[in-house]
Short mmCIF file of C-alpha atoms in Angstrom, two decimals:
data_model
loop_
_atom_site.label_atom_id
_atom_site.label_comp_id
_atom_site.label_asym_id
_atom_site.label_seq_id
_atom_site.Cartn_x
_atom_site.Cartn_y
_atom_site.Cartn_z
CA UNK U 24 -0.02 -0.04 -0.07
CA UNK U 25 2.58 2.46 -1.11
CA UNK U 26 1.96 5.96 -2.18
CA UNK U 27 3.89 8.94 -3.44
CA UNK U 28 1.14 11.30 -2.45
CA UNK U 29 1.70 14.32 -0.07
CA UNK U 30 -0.64 16.09 2.32
CA UNK U 31 -2.56 18.82 0.58
CA UNK U 32 -1.29 21.59 3.05
CA UNK U 33 2.15 21.53 4.67
CA UNK U 34 2.91 23.09 7.96
CA UNK U 35 6.46 21.85 8.03
CA UNK U 36 8.52 19.36 9.80
CA UNK U 37 8.66 18.47 13.48
CA UNK U 38 11.07 16.55 15.63
CA UNK U 39 9.46 13.68 17.63
CA UNK U 40 10.94 12.35 20.81
CA UNK U 41 10.67 8.54 21.11
CA UNK U 42 11.24 6.94 24.39
CA UNK U 43 11.52 3.11 24.18
CA UNK U 44 9.36 1.09 26.74
CA UNK U 45 9.16 -2.52 27.67
CA UNK U 46 6.10 -4.62 26.62
CA UNK U 47 5.75 -5.79 30.41
CA UNK U 48 7.05 -3.40 33.03
CA UNK U 49 7.05 -6.07 35.63
CA UNK U 50 9.14 -8.39 33.37
CA UNK U 51 11.16 -6.16 30.90
CA UNK U 52 12.69 -9.14 29.23
CA UNK U 53 9.36 -10.53 28.16
CA UNK U 54 8.81 -10.31 24.45
CA UNK U 55 6.44 -13.27 23.49
CA UNK U 56 2.72 -12.93 23.22
CA UNK U 57 1.48 -16.19 21.75
CA UNK U 58 2.55 -16.43 18.08
CA UNK U 59 3.58 -12.80 18.20
CA UNK U 60 6.93 -11.17 19.25
CA UNK U 61 7.34 -7.71 20.68
CA UNK U 62 9.83 -5.90 18.43
CA UNK U 63 9.87 -2.54 20.25
CA UNK U 64 7.51 0.10 21.55
CA UNK U 65 7.81 3.94 21.83
CA UNK U 66 6.20 6.79 23.52
CA UNK U 67 5.88 9.56 21.17
CA UNK U 68 6.06 13.26 22.23
CA UNK U 69 7.03 16.61 20.64
CA UNK U 70 8.09 20.02 22.05
CA UNK U 71 7.44 21.58 18.71
CA UNK U 72 3.79 21.05 18.33
CA UNK U 73 0.55 20.68 20.36
CA UNK U 74 -0.99 18.54 17.84
CA UNK U 75 0.76 15.22 18.17
CA UNK U 76 -2.15 13.75 19.96
CA UNK U 77 -5.22 11.63 19.30
CA UNK U 78 -3.83 9.48 16.58
CA UNK U 79 -6.61 7.09 15.43
CA UNK U 80 -5.18 5.22 12.40
CA UNK U 81 -1.97 4.41 10.73
CA UNK U 82 -0.75 3.07 7.39
CA UNK U 83 2.43 2.06 5.83
CA UNK U 84 3.39 4.29 2.93
CA UNK U 85 6.72 2.55 2.24
CA UNK U 86 8.96 -0.14 3.84
CA UNK U 87 9.92 2.27 6.64
CA UNK U 88 7.53 5.21 6.30
CA UNK U 89 4.04 5.62 7.64
CA UNK U 90 1.19 8.11 7.78
CA UNK U 91 -1.43 8.67 10.48
CA UNK U 92 -4.55 10.67 10.97
CA UNK U 93 -5.88 12.14 14.26
CA UNK U 94 -9.13 13.48 15.85
CA UNK U 95 -8.08 17.09 15.40
CA UNK U 96 -7.86 16.59 11.48
CA UNK U 97 -4.16 16.15 11.43
CA UNK U 98 -2.15 14.12 9.02
CA UNK U 99 1.23 12.83 10.28
CA UNK U 100 3.90 11.46 8.05
CA UNK U 101 7.32 10.09 9.37
CA UNK U 102 9.98 7.48 9.01
CA UNK U 103 10.43 4.48 11.39
CA UNK U 104 14.02 4.12 12.80
CA UNK U 105 15.15 0.47 13.43
CA UNK U 106 18.39 -0.78 15.20
CA UNK U 107 20.73 -3.38 13.63
CA UNK U 108 18.51 -6.20 15.08
CA UNK U 109 15.35 -4.81 13.46
CA UNK U 110 13.86 -3.46 16.72
CA UNK U 111 11.87 -0.27 16.57
CA UNK U 112 13.75 2.34 18.34
CA UNK U 113 12.78 5.71 16.92
CA UNK U 114 10.72 8.10 14.60
CA UNK U 115 12.30 10.70 12.28
CA UNK U 116 11.65 12.89 9.22
CA UNK U 117 8.24 13.79 10.65
CA UNK U 118 5.76 16.38 9.42
CA UNK U 119 2.15 17.34 10.48
CA UNK U 120 -0.32 18.94 8.17
CA UNK U 121 -3.93 19.72 8.36
CA UNK U 122 -6.66 17.72 6.57
CA UNK U 123 -8.62 20.01 4.42
CA UNK U 124 -12.28 20.30 3.47
CA UNK U 125 -13.85 20.50 0.10
CA UNK U 126 -12.99 24.20 -0.10
CA UNK U 127 -9.31 23.66 0.60
CA UNK U 128 -9.61 24.90 4.14
CA UNK U 129 -8.21 23.11 7.29
CA UNK U 130 -10.74 20.97 8.95
CA UNK U 131 -12.05 22.08 12.18
CA UNK U 132 -14.44 20.56 14.95
CA UNK U 133 -17.07 18.99 14.52
CA UNK U 134 -15.85 18.07 10.97
CA UNK U 135 -12.23 17.25 11.86
CA UNK U 136 -12.65 13.80 13.78
CA UNK U 137 -10.59 11.53 11.50
CA UNK U 138 -10.72 7.91 12.53
CA UNK U 139 -9.68 5.54 9.70
CA UNK U 140 -7.11 5.79 7.05
CA UNK U 141 -6.22 3.72 3.95
CA UNK U 142 -4.32 3.94 0.59
CA UNK U 143 -5.87 2.75 -2.37
CA UNK U 144 -3.64 1.02 -4.96
CA UNK U 145 -4.08 4.16 -7.07
CA UNK U 146 -2.26 6.23 -4.31
CA UNK U 147 -5.37 8.11 -3.38
CA UNK U 148 -5.98 8.33 0.51
CA UNK U 149 -9.39 7.42 1.95
CA UNK U 150 -10.25 9.01 5.45
CA UNK U 151 -13.20 8.06 7.54
CA UNK U 152 -14.78 10.55 9.94
CA UNK U 153 -16.82 10.43 13.14
CA UNK U 154 -19.23 12.99 14.56
CA UNK U 155 -20.17 13.97 11.04
CA UNK U 156 -19.99 10.49 9.46
CA UNK U 157 -18.58 10.45 6.13
CA UNK U 158 -15.61 8.95 3.88
CA UNK U 159 -13.53 11.31 1.89
CA UNK U 160 -11.07 10.65 -0.85
CA UNK U 161 -8.01 12.74 -0.98
CA UNK U 162 -6.45 12.49 -4.39
CA UNK U 163 -2.83 11.42 -4.77
CA UNK U 164 -1.89 14.73 -6.46
CA UNK U 165 -3.01 16.59 -3.42
CA UNK U 166 -6.38 18.06 -4.91
CA UNK U 167 -9.32 18.68 -2.88
CA UNK U 168 -11.17 15.76 -1.16
CA UNK U 169 -14.49 14.29 -2.62
CA UNK U 170 -17.13 12.31 -0.81
CA UNK U 171 -17.20 8.50 -1.65
CA UNK U 172 -19.80 5.99 -0.70
CA UNK U 173 -20.07 4.95 3.02
CA UNK U 174 -22.68 2.54 4.72
CA UNK U 175 -26.17 4.10 4.57
CA UNK U 176 -27.04 3.20 8.11
CA UNK U 177 -27.49 5.24 11.45
CA UNK U 178 -24.42 5.69 13.34
CA UNK U 179 -23.69 6.82 17.04
CA UNK U 180 -21.83 10.14 17.27
CA UNK U 181 -18.67 8.46 18.79
CA UNK U 182 -18.99 5.00 17.53
CA UNK U 183 -19.07 5.08 13.87
CA UNK U 184 -16.72 4.28 10.97
CA UNK U 185 -13.49 3.72 12.95
CA UNK U 186 -12.00 1.08 10.67
CA UNK U 187 -11.06 1.18 7.16
CA UNK U 188 -8.87 -0.91 4.72
CA UNK U 189 -8.42 -1.70 0.88
CA UNK U 190 -9.91 -4.65 -0.82
CA UNK U 191 -7.47 -5.03 -3.87
CA UNK U 192 -8.98 -8.34 -4.72
CA UNK U 193 -12.36 -6.71 -5.56
CA UNK U 194 -10.79 -3.68 -7.40
CA UNK U 195 -8.32 -0.72 -7.29
CA UNK U 196 -11.33 1.51 -5.82
CA UNK U 197 -12.58 -1.07 -3.27
CA UNK U 198 -12.49 -0.56 0.44
CA UNK U 199 -13.77 -2.31 3.59
CA UNK U 200 -15.41 -0.17 6.29
CA UNK U 201 -15.70 -1.34 10.00
CA UNK U 202 -18.48 -0.04 12.32
CA UNK U 203 -17.09 0.26 15.94
CA UNK U 204 -20.14 -0.49 18.15
CA UNK U 205 -21.67 -3.34 15.98
CA UNK U 206 -18.65 -4.89 14.51
CA UNK U 207 -20.38 -4.88 11.06
CA UNK U 208 -18.28 -4.59 7.95
CA UNK U 209 -19.29 -3.07 4.56
CA UNK U 210 -17.52 -3.52 1.32
CA UNK U 211 -17.68 -0.27 -0.70
CA UNK U 212 -16.34 1.08 -3.95
CA UNK U 213 -15.59 4.58 -4.90
CA UNK U 214 -17.92 4.09 -7.89
CA UNK U 215 -20.78 2.05 -6.38
CA UNK U 216 -22.87 1.67 -3.07
CA UNK U 217 -21.72 -0.31 -0.05
CA UNK U 218 -22.66 -3.96 0.60
CA UNK U 219 -22.86 -5.51 4.01
CA UNK U 220 -20.26 -7.98 4.82
CA UNK U 221 -19.60 -10.15 7.90
CA UNK U 222 -20.09 -9.14 11.42
CA UNK U 223 -17.00 -9.51 13.51
CA UNK U 224 -17.41 -12.02 16.35
CA UNK U 225 -16.68 -10.03 19.58
CA UNK U 226 -17.62 -9.50 23.06
CA UNK U 227 -20.17 -6.59 23.43
CA UNK U 228 -17.83 -4.46 25.45
CA UNK U 229 -15.31 -4.54 22.74
CA UNK U 230 -15.44 -2.01 19.66
CA UNK U 231 -14.01 -2.53 16.25
CA UNK U 232 -11.40 0.10 15.93
CA UNK U 233 -9.19 -0.87 12.97
CA UNK U 234 -9.03 -3.14 9.80
CA UNK U 235 -6.13 -4.30 7.90
CA UNK U 236 -6.07 -6.33 4.57
CA UNK U 237 -3.51 -9.16 4.51
CA UNK U 238 -2.55 -11.39 1.58
CA UNK U 239 -4.00 -14.92 1.13
CA UNK U 240 -7.56 -13.97 1.91
CA UNK U 241 -6.81 -12.89 5.38
CA UNK U 242 -7.94 -9.65 7.34
CA UNK U 243 -6.64 -8.30 10.60
CA UNK U 244 -9.22 -6.91 13.11
CA UNK U 245 -8.18 -4.61 16.13
CA UNK U 246 -10.78 -4.55 18.90
CA UNK U 247 -10.76 -2.34 22.05
CA UNK U 248 -12.47 -2.23 25.31
CA UNK U 249 -12.17 0.08 28.39
CA UNK U 250 -13.66 0.25 31.89
CA UNK U 251 -12.19 1.91 34.86
CA UNK U 252 -11.40 -1.44 36.80
CA UNK U 253 -9.81 -3.54 34.03
CA UNK U 254 -8.64 -0.33 32.10
CA UNK U 255 -7.69 -0.65 28.39
CA UNK U 256 -7.84 -4.25 26.82
CA UNK U 257 -6.86 -4.83 23.09
CA UNK U 258 -7.25 -7.89 20.87
CA UNK U 259 -5.75 -8.23 17.47
CA UNK U 260 -7.46 -11.19 15.54
CA UNK U 261 -6.43 -12.36 11.97
CA UNK U 262 -9.19 -14.08 10.27
CA UNK U 263 -9.38 -15.98 6.86
CA UNK U 264 -13.20 -15.56 6.25
CA UNK U 265 -14.45 -16.36 9.59
CA UNK U 266 -11.72 -18.85 10.52
CA UNK U 267 -9.33 -17.70 13.24
CA UNK U 268 -5.68 -17.81 12.02
CA UNK U 269 -3.90 -15.96 14.89
CA UNK U 270 -4.76 -13.94 18.00
CA UNK U 271 -2.84 -11.51 20.34
CA UNK U 272 -4.16 -9.89 23.51
CA UNK U 273 -2.98 -6.82 25.44
CA UNK U 274 -4.12 -6.05 28.82
CA UNK U 275 -2.57 -4.94 32.20
CA UNK U 276 0.02 -5.68 33.53
CA UNK U 277 1.35 -5.30 30.04
CA UNK U 278 1.95 -1.78 28.67
CA UNK U 279 -1.31 -0.82 26.95
CA UNK U 280 -3.26 2.32 26.08
CA UNK U 281 -6.06 3.33 23.85
CA UNK U 282 -4.86 1.58 20.55
CA UNK U 283 -6.92 2.52 17.73
CA UNK U 284 -4.71 2.20 14.67
CA UNK U 285 -3.06 -0.84 12.97
CA UNK U 286 -1.00 -1.45 9.85
CA UNK U 287 1.68 -4.07 8.77
CA UNK U 288 4.66 -4.56 6.39
CA UNK U 289 6.23 -7.66 5.14
CA UNK U 290 9.77 -8.23 6.38
CA UNK U 291 12.63 -9.81 4.45
CA UNK U 292 12.67 -13.00 6.75
CA UNK U 293 8.92 -13.69 5.65
CA UNK U 294 7.55 -12.37 8.91
CA UNK U 295 4.92 -9.70 9.07
CA UNK U 296 5.49 -6.64 11.38
CA UNK U 297 2.37 -5.14 12.78
CA UNK U 298 2.57 -1.56 14.06
CA UNK U 299 -0.10 -0.39 16.51
CA UNK U 300 -0.69 3.36 17.40
CA UNK U 301 -2.67 4.68 20.36
CA UNK U 302 -5.07 7.71 20.67
CA UNK U 303 -4.11 9.54 23.97
CA UNK U 304 -7.41 11.43 23.94
CA UNK U 305 -5.11 14.43 24.43
CA UNK U 306 -4.88 13.65 28.24
CA UNK U 307 -1.96 13.84 30.45
CA UNK U 308 -2.92 10.59 31.93
CA UNK U 309 -2.52 8.72 28.63
CA UNK U 310 0.10 8.41 26.16
CA UNK U 311 0.82 8.05 22.24
CA UNK U 312 2.35 4.69 21.97
CA UNK U 313 3.80 3.16 18.74
CA UNK U 314 4.24 -0.62 19.18
CA UNK U 315 5.75 -3.27 16.82
CA UNK U 316 4.91 -6.93 16.74
CA UNK U 317 6.20 -9.73 14.51
CA UNK U 318 4.27 -12.57 13.24
CA UNK U 319 5.22 -15.52 11.17
CA UNK U 320 2.21 -16.54 9.04
CA UNK U 321 1.88 -20.47 9.14
#
């Protein structure tokens, strides 16, 4: 899912401070979660901007580059830094720009709540929004966005189209939309209406917050739950159709926050590197985490 596209409005580069953290603070040497191996995690901050917050989805734009969107209508681009062992140790070459509206103006609330991000094979970007529910296509050449089809169903203000990914096997303009509260998925195309797909099997307290297309007929689903007693709980499920292929669970005492975004990249050894990013809700009690996990498909 690579693209040479750039944000339509640039506000310049920023420096991101990345502090490494263990998967399990009580056992810093622990790196294994079932079939997944922790490949490094970072707390991301920046003294150069107040907008590096509330990141809701992430997508790879190259082997070591990613883009992310956030609730304040921001678009972040950056490069991942790996050490000689391939562990995630930093983020560099970063820039933040505003997502713009159909008049070319930076988005402001309540229109700015970007939740899902994916890149079509054409290089065009798709962004799904909550509060004012819609999906916009941002052209690869940096032109103004246009509305594209989204599920024609009623949605809760803060529990809408959180999840978004491509469906290249359907077509270059095809995408899959996931509804947070219900776990429903809808198959859409830029040039035709959405059709209901499978509903993710999940406990009712979990919401579907990210989707990610994988080869060989597989899809990754990121589920999130929170309550004040058990705190954040995250499940990553890889399915082929309705068949479970692999699963990873994150919950205390492991290091965990409000993970909402997920992407992956194939590594030279044949493993797949998943990157998860968290929405800190712009609260001092939460953090922007970027975690890496490696998985070897069977």
